[in-house]
Every structure is written in C-alpha cells, then in structure tokens.
Coordinates of C-alpha atoms in Angstrom, one line a residue:
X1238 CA 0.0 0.0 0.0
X1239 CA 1.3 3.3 -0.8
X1240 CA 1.6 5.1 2.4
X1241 CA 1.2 8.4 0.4
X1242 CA -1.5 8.1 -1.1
X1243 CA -3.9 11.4 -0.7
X1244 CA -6.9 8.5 0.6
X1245 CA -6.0 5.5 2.3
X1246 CA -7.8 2.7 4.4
X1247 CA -7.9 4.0 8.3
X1248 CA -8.7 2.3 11.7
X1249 CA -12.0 3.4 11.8
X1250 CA -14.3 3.0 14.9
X1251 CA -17.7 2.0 15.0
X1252 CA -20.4 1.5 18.4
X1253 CA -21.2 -1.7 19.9
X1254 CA -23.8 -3.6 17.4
X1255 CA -26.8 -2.8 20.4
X1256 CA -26.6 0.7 19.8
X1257 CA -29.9 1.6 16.9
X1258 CA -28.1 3.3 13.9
X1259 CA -31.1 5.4 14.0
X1260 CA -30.4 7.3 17.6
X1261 CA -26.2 6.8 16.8
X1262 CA -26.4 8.9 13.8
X1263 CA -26.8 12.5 12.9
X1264 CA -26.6 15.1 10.1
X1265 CA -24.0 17.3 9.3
X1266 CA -23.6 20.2 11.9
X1267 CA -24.1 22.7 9.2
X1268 CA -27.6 21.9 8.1
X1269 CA -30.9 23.1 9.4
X1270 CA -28.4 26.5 10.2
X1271 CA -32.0 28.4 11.1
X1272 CA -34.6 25.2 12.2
X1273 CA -34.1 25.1 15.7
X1274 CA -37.2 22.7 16.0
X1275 CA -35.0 20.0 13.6
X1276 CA -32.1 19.9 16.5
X1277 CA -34.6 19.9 18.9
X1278 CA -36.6 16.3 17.4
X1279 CA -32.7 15.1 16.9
X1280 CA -31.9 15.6 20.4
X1281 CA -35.4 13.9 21.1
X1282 CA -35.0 11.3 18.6
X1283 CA -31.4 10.4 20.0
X1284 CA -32.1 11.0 24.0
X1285 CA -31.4 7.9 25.9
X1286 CA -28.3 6.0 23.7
X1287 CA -24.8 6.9 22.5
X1288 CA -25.5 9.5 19.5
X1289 CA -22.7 11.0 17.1
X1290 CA -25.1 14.8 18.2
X1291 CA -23.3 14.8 21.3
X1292 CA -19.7 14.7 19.3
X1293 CA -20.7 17.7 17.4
X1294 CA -21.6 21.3 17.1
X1295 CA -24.7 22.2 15.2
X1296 CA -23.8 25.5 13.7
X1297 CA -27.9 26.8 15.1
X1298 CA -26.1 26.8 17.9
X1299 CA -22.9 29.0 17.0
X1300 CA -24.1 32.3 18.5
X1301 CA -25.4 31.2 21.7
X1302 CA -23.8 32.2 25.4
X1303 CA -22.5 28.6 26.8
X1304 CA -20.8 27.4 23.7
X1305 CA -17.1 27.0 25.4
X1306 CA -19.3 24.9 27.9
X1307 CA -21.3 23.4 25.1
X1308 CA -17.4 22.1 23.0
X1309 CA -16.2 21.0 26.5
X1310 CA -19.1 18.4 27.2
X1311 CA -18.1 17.3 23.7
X1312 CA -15.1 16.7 24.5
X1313 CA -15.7 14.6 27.6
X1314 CA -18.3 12.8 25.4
X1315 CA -15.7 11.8 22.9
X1316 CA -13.2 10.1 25.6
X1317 CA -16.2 8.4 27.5
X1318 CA -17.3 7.1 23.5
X1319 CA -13.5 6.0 23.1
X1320 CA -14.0 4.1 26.2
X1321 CA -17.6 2.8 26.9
X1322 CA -19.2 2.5 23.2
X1323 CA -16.9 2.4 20.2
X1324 CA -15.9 -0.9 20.6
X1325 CA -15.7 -2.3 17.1
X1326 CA -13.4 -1.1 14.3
X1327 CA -12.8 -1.8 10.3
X1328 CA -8.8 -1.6 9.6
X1329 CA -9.1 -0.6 5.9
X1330 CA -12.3 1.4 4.1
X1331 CA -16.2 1.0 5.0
X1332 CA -18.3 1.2 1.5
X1333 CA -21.7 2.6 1.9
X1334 CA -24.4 2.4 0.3
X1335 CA -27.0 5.2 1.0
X1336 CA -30.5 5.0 0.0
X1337 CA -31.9 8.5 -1.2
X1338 CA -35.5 9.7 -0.8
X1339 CA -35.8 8.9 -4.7
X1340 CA -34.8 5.2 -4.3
X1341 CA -31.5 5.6 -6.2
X1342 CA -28.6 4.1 -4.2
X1343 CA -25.2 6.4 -3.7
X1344 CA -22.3 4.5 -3.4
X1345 CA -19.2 5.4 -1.4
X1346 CA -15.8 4.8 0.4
X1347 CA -14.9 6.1 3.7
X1348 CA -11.5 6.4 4.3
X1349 CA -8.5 8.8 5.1
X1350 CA -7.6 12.0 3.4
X1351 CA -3.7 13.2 3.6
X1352 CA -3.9 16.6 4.5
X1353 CA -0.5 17.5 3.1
X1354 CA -2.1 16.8 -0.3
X1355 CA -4.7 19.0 0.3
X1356 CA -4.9 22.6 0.9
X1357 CA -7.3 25.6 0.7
X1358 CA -4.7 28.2 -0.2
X1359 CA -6.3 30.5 -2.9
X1360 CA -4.1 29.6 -6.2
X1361 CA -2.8 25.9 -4.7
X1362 CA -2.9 23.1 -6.7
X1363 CA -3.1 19.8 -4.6
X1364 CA -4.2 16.6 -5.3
X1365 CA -7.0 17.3 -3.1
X1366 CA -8.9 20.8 -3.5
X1367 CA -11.8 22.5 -2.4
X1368 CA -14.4 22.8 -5.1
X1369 CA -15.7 26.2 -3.6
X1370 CA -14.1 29.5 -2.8
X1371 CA -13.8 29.0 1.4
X1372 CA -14.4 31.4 3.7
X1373 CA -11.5 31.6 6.4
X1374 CA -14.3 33.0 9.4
X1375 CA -16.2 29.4 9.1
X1376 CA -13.5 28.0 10.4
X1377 CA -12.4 29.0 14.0
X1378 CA -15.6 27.4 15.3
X1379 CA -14.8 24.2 13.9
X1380 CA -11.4 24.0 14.8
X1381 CA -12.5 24.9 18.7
X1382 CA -14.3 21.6 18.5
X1383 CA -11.3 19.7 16.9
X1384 CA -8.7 21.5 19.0
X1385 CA -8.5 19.5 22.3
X1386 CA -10.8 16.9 20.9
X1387 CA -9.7 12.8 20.7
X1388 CA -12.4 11.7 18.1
X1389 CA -13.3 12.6 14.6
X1390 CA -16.5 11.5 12.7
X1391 CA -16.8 13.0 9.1
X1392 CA -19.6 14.5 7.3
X1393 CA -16.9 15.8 4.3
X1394 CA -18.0 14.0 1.0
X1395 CA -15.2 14.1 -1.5
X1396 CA -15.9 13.7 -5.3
X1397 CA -13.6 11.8 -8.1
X1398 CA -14.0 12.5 -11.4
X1399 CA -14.3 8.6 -12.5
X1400 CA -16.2 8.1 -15.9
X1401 CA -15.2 4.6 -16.3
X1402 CA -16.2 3.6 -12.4
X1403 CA -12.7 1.8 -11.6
X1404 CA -12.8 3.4 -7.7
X1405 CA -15.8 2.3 -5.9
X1406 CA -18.0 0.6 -8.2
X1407 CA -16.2 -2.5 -8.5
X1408 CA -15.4 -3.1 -4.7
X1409 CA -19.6 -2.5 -4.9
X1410 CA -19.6 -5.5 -7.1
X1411 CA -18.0 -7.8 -4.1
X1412 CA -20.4 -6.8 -0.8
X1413 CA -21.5 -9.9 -1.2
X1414 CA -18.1 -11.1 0.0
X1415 CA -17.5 -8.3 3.0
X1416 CA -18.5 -8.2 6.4
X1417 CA -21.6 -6.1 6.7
X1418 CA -21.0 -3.8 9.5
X1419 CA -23.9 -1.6 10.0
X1420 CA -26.9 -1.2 8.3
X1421 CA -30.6 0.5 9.5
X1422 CA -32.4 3.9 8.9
X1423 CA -31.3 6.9 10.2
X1424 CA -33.1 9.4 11.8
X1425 CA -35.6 12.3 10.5
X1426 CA -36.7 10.8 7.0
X1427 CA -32.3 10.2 6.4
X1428 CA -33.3 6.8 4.4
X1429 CA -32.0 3.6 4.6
X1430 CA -27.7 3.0 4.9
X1431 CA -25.8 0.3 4.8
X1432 CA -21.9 -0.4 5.6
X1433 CA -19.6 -3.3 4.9
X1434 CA -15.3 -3.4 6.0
X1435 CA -13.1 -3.6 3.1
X1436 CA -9.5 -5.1 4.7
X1437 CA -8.6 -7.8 2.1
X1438 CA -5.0 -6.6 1.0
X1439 CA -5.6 -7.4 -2.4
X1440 CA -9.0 -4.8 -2.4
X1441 CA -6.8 -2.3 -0.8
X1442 CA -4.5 -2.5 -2.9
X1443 CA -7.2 -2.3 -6.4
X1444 CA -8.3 0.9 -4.8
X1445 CA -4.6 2.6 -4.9
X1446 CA -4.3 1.7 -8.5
X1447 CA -7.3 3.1 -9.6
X1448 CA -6.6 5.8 -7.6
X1449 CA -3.4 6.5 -8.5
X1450 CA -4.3 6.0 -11.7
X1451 CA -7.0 9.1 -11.3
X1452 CA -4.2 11.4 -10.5
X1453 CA -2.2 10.2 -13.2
X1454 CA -0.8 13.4 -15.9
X1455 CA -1.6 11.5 -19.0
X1456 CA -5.2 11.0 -17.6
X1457 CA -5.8 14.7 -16.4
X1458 CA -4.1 16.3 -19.9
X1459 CA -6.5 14.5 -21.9
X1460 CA -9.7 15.0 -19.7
X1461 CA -8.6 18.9 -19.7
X1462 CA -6.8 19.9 -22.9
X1463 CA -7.2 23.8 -22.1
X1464 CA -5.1 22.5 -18.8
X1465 CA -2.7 20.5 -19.6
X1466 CA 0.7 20.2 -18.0
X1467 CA -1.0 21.7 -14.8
X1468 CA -0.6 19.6 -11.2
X1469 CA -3.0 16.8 -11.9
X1470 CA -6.8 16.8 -9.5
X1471 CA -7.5 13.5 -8.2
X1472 CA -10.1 14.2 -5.6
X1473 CA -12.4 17.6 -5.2
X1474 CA -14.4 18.8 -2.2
X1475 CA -18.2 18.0 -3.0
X1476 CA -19.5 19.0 0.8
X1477 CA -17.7 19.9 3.9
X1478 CA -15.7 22.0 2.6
X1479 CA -15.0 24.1 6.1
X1480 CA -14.8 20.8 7.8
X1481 CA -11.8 20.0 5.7
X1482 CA -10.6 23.1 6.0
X1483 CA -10.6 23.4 9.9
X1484 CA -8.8 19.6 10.1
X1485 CA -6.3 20.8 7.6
X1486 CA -6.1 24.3 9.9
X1487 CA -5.5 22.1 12.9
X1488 CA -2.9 20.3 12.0
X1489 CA -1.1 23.0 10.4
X1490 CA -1.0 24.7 14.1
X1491 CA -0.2 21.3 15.7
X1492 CA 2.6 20.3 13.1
X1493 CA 4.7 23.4 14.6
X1494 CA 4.4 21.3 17.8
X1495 CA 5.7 18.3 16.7
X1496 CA 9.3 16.7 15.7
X1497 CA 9.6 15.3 11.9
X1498 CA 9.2 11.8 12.8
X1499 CA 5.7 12.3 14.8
X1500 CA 4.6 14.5 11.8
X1501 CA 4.8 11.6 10.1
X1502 CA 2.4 9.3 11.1
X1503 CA 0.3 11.8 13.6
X1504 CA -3.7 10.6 13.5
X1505 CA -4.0 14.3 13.2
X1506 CA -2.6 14.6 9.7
X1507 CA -5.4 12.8 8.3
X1508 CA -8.8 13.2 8.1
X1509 CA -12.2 10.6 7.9
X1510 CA -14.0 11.0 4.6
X1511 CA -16.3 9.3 1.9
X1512 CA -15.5 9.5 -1.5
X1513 CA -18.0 9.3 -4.3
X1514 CA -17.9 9.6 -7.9
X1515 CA -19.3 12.1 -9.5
X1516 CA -20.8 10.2 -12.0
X1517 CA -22.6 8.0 -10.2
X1518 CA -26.4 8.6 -11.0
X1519 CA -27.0 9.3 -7.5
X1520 CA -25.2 12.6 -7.2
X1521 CA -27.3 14.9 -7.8
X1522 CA -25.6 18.6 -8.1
X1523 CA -28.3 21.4 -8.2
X1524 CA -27.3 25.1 -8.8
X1525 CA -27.6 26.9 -5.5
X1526 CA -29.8 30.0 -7.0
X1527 CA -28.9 33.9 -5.8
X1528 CA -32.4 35.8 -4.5
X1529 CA -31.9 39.5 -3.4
X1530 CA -33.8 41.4 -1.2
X1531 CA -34.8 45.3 -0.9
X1532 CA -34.1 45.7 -4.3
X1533 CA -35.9 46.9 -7.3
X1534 CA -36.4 44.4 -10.2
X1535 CA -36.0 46.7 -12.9
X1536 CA -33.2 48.9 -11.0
X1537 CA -31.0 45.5 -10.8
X1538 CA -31.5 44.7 -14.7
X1539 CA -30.8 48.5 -15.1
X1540 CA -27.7 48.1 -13.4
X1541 CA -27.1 44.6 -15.1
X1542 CA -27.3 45.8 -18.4
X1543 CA -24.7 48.8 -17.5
X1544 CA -22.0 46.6 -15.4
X1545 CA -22.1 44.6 -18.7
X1546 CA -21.5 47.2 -21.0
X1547 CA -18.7 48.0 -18.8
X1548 CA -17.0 45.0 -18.6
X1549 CA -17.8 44.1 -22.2
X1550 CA -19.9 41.1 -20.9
X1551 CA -22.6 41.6 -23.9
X1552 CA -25.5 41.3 -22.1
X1553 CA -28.8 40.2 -23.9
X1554 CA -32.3 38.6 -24.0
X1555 CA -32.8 35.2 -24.5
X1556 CA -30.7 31.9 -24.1
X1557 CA -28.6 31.9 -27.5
X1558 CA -25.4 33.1 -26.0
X1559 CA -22.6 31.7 -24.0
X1560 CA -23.8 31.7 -19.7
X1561 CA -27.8 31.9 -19.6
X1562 CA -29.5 32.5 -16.8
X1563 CA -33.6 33.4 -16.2
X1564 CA -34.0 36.9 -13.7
X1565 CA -37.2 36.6 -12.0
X1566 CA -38.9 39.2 -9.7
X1567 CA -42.5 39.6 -8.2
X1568 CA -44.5 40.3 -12.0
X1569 CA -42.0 39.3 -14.6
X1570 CA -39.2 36.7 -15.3
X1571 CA -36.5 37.4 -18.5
X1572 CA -33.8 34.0 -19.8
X1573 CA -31.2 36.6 -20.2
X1574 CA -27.4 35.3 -21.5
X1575 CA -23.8 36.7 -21.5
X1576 CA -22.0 36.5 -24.9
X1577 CA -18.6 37.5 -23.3
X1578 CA -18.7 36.1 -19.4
X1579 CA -16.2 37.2 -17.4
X1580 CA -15.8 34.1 -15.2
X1581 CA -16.0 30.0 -16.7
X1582 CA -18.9 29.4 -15.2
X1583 CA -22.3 31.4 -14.8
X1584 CA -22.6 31.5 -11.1
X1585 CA -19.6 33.4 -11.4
X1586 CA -20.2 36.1 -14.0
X1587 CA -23.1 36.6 -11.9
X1588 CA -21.5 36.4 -8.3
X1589 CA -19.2 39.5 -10.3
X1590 CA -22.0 41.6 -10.9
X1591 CA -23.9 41.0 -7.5
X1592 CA -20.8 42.1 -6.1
X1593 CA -20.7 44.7 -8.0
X1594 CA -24.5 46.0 -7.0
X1595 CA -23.7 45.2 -3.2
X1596 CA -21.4 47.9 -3.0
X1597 CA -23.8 50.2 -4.4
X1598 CA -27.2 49.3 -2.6
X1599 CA -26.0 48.8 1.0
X1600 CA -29.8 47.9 1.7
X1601 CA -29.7 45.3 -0.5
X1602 CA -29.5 41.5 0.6
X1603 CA -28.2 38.7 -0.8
X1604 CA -29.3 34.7 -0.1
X1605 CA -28.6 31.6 -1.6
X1606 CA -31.5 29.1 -2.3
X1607 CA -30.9 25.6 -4.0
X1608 CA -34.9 24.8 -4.1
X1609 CA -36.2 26.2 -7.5
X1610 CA -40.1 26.4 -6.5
X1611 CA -39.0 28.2 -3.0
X1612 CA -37.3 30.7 -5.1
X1613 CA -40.2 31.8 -7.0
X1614 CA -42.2 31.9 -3.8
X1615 CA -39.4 33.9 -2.3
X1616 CA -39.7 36.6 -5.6
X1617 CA -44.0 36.4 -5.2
X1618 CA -43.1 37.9 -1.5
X1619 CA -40.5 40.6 -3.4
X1620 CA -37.5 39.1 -4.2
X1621 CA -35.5 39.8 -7.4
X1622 CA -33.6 36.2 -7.9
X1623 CA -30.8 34.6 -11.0
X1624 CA -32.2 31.4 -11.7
X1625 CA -29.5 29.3 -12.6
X1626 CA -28.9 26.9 -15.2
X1627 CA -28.5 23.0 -14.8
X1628 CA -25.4 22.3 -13.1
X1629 CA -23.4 20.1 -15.1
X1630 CA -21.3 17.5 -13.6
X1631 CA -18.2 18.2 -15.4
X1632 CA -18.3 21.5 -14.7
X1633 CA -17.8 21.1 -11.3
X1634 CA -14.1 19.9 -12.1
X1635 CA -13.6 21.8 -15.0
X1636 CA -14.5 24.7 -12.8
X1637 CA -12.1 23.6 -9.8
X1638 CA -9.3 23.0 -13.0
X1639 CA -9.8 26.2 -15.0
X1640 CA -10.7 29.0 -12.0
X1641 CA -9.1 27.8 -9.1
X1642 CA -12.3 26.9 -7.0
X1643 CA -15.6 27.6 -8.2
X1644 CA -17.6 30.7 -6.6
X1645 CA -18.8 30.3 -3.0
X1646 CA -22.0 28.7 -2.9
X1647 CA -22.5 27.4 -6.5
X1648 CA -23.7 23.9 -6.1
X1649 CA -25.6 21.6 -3.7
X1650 CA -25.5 17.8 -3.3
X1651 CA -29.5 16.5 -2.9
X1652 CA -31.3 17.5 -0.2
X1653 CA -30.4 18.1 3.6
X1654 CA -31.5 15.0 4.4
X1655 CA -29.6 13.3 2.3
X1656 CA -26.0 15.2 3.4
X1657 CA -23.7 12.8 5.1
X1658 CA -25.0 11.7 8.9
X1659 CA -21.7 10.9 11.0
X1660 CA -21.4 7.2 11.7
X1661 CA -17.8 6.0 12.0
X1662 CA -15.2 7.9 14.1
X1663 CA -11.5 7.4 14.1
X1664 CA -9.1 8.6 16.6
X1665 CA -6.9 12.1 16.1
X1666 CA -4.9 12.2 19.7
X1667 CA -2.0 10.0 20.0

C-alpha cells in the first residue's frame, strides 16, 4: 500500500452492534443552520443512547452564550465514547451504500484523506482541493471543537471524477463477499444506509491503483486539454468544505508542535472521509440560486445591463449566448445570456455583478436558495432572484481545474436530508 497516497484505508471505529443506527447517527452540523425545531426532534429522537449529536456542534447553535461549555461536554463525550461505546473497528475502508429519498442508491468509500495533499490556499494546486471558494471565518468554530478533541466522525463527502467507475463501483460488485458492519435507517426521513469493511489486501491494494491511476498526468491532460501540463486533481471537495478546511487548519497549528518523525504518522494529519464519484447517477448537483432582497427588479437589470457594458460582458435577451440564466422578480421573469462572461462558469459572472451592485445598494440583501419552487415563492413575496442553469457535472471539475475553486455557494449535493450523517469515528490524539 502506498503510504502516500492522498486517501488510504484508516482504523476506523464503530459502536457496539446494540446501539440503533437510528439514535447513533446524525446530520452534518451545518444543516438546518435556522430550524431550531429539527435539532430539537434530533436531540429527542437520539435522547437515551450513545448518538454522534453529542460529538458535534450544530452551527444553530454558533451564536449562543455557553458554547465553550457546550465544546467542553463534547469533549468529555468523545473520551467516555473511546472508552464505553466504540468498541468495534474496520482496519481498511467502509463502502456505503445510502438510500436516497428517490430510491436511487449512492455509493461510497470512507476512508482517510492526507492533508499534506490538500490545501485551501487560494491559487494551490493539490491533489486534493476544495471545489468552492472557502471562507477563512467558518472555520475557527470548527477548529474549537477539533482542538482538544480525541475523536473525529466525518460529514466531508469528496468527489472523483471517475467516468469509467474503476474506484468504488467494483469493490460494490464484491459486498456480497464483505462483512456487513452496519446497516438500518437513520433518523428524520435520512433513508436507509448500509456499511460493509473492506480489509482484504488485495482490495486495498485495487483501490490505490485506480486511484493512482485518477491522479495520473496523462489521464488529467486528456480529460482537460485547455489545462494541460498543470498539477494533476484526483479528488475535489463535493460538501464539507470548512470541515476539511478546519482539520487541515488544525494540523497546520499542531505540526509546529511536533518533531519530523511524529509528523509523520500523527492521526491528526489525516482526516475521515467518503468519496463518491461524480458520476454516479445518484449525485445529484443542483445550482444553488442567488435571491436579493430590498431591491428593485428593474433597477437590478438596469444596473445589469450597465455593469455589462462596462465589462464588455454583452449582455442580452434570450438563451442563444454563451452563460444563460432566467431573472425573475415579483411580475416578470426574462432568460437573459452573457455573450462574453467574465468568469467559466455562470454562477460566477453573476457572483461579479452581484458584487458589484452590493457595493452600491447597501440595503440590499443577498441569499442563496438551492430549491427552484422556494425561489419563486421567495420573488412572489418581493425578491429579485438569477435562476441558474442546470449544473453540469463536469463542470464542477472543469470549474475547480480552469478558476481555481468555483464561486462560493455554486452547487448543492440532494437535499439536507440526504448530506452525510456521522457514523464512523476514528481517533486524532496519539
């Protein structure tokens, strides 16, 4: 096994077999950011047995007095876990197979990303990248709760851009053959998941070829032309992006602490994971639409039509150009296109001109909405919103290859029951 490989198999820690999957896990932190009520029935739903909520932070909780209290019973809860509950482990990867409220299966590996190939950096080019712009303030929160803390359990979903399905697919061909090691429904309409261990040698040793074989020049030069030559992209962020981030900004501050030889092979240099592939007819990637608030609907396609002409965008009605895009307020709704866009992908041609309008409206508002039908209900109540266009799936890499990181906010993956609910936990502290 190549010990440097940016994702390799992990000791990963699971709870006793009595404890129900459906009160152990939970969704990722960062959903249901302003339902109160959904933490609430989670706490309800999970009161009375070991539950992955107590290793966590949900973000509706973030500005609330008592959150140093809150990340300290966390804390203890993660030792007493290490000692008392998670008493089983998998020494290798866990494929999962998630069932999605539209019956359509999403296959995955969890495992462990390197992060020394990985890194945020604006203009970095890792093996491992974030797919979206990330916004440094998201992540001392999440690094109080991983500072001090001697369990991780992962909500991060990585994508790889695998047409011909030599990762995961084919160690899905074999479950038959694995140990199952979990399987039940998880809590708050989640749907059905299933795990099984992958530790035969010669299976871990299949994934590192394809893997490597991902990140190989030859194959990234002739899936992008336009980039060839560049540092080749073998895994991008599809959600969790600031979880990454605030493991990789962890161990960057703990590194300084240690000698070379306990950098090596610290737990903290890794972090838990699933990787999918993005071509997998389960991943679904929505556009994550832009609504604004306090505005005017013709004063914002006034000021479109100028900010064009300014930065030679060519601005005009209907879809025949380059980056279409429909702008919808309370009476009227234009397709609109850009013959000369100013960024590779729409959501950012349009991210430049909201920018752009911010600065000169200060009451103006800006929200993100991935739900088509709640947008339109959102410009019946007086919103002005940029419906965007179908988000293809390879643009998300040819975005991440060609800008850099696509603009903040520009996809979602299903809905937020169907993020990641932490499961397995592996151990950071030595």
């Amino acid at each position: 096994m190549n010990k440097t490989s940016c994702f390799s198999p992990a000791h990963i820690l699971l709870p006793a077999e009595n404890i129900p999957l459906e009160q152990w896990g939970c969704v990722a932190c960062d959903q249901f950011t302003s339902d109160r009520s959904y933490w609430e029935k989670a706490a309800r739903t999970a009161a009375g047995s070991p539950s992955t909520l107590n290793l966590v932070l949900p973000e509706v909780y973030l500005e609330e007095s008592g959150v140093t209290g809150r990340i300290q019973k966390i804390h203890e809860t993660m030792d007493d876990y290490l000692r008392t509950v998670l008493t089983r482990a998998v020494d290798g990867f866990i494929y999962v197979e998630r069932t999605e409220q539209s019956g359509r299966i999403r296959q995955g590996l969890v495992g462990k990303i390197d992060l020394e190939a990985y890194s945020y950096a604006e203009g970095a080019q890792p093996e491992v990248r974030p797919s979206e712009h990330t916004v440094e303030s998201r992540i001392p929160p999440r690094m109080a709760v991983r500072r001090g803390a001697s369990l991780e359990t992962p909500h991060v979903m990585m994508l790889a851009d695998d047409p011909d399905c030599t990762l995961i697919e084919p160690i899905g061909a074999k479950k038959d053959a694995l140990r199952k090691v979990y399987e039940g429904e998880l809590m708050l309409g989640g749907g059905h998941i299933a795990g099984w261990a992958v530790e035969d040698p010669a299976l871990l040793a299949q994934i590192d070829t394809a893997l490597q074989g991902l990140g190989r020049q030859e194959v990234f030069d002739a899936r992008y032309p336009q980039a060839r030559g560049a540092a080749p992209l073998t895994l991008a962020v599809g959600d969790g992006n600031h979880s990454l981030a605030s493991a990789k900004a962890y161990w960057e501050e703990l590194k300084q602490t240690l000698p070379p030889e306990q950098q090596a092979d610290h737990p903290a240099r890794w972090c838990l994971a699933e990787v999918c592939n993005v071509h997998s007819p389960a991943i679904e990637i929505e556009p994550i639409h832009r609504v604004l608030f306090n505005v005017d609907c013709g004063a914002v396609l006034l000021a479109l039509i100028a900010w064009s002409d300014s930065h030679n965008a060519g601005i005009c009605f209907g879809d025949a150009r380059q980056q279409s895009f429909t702008l919808a307020g309370p009476h009227v709704a234009n397709v609109l296109s850009f013959e000369h866009p100013v960024a590779p992908l729409t959501v950012g041609t349009i991210d430049a001109f909201i920018e752009y309008f911010m600065a000169r409206h200060i009451e103006a508002r800006v929200d993100y909405v991935h739900d088509e039908p709640a947008v339109r209900a959102l410009c019946k109540q007086g919103g002005v919103a940029f419906l965007l266009p179908p988000f293809d799936k390879s643009d998300l890499f040819k975005g991440v290859v060609m800008g850099g990181v696509l603009p903040r906010k520009t996809f979602s993956m299903g809905h937020a029951e169907e993020k990641r609910y932490y499961i397995e936990c592996r151990k950071i502290k030595e």
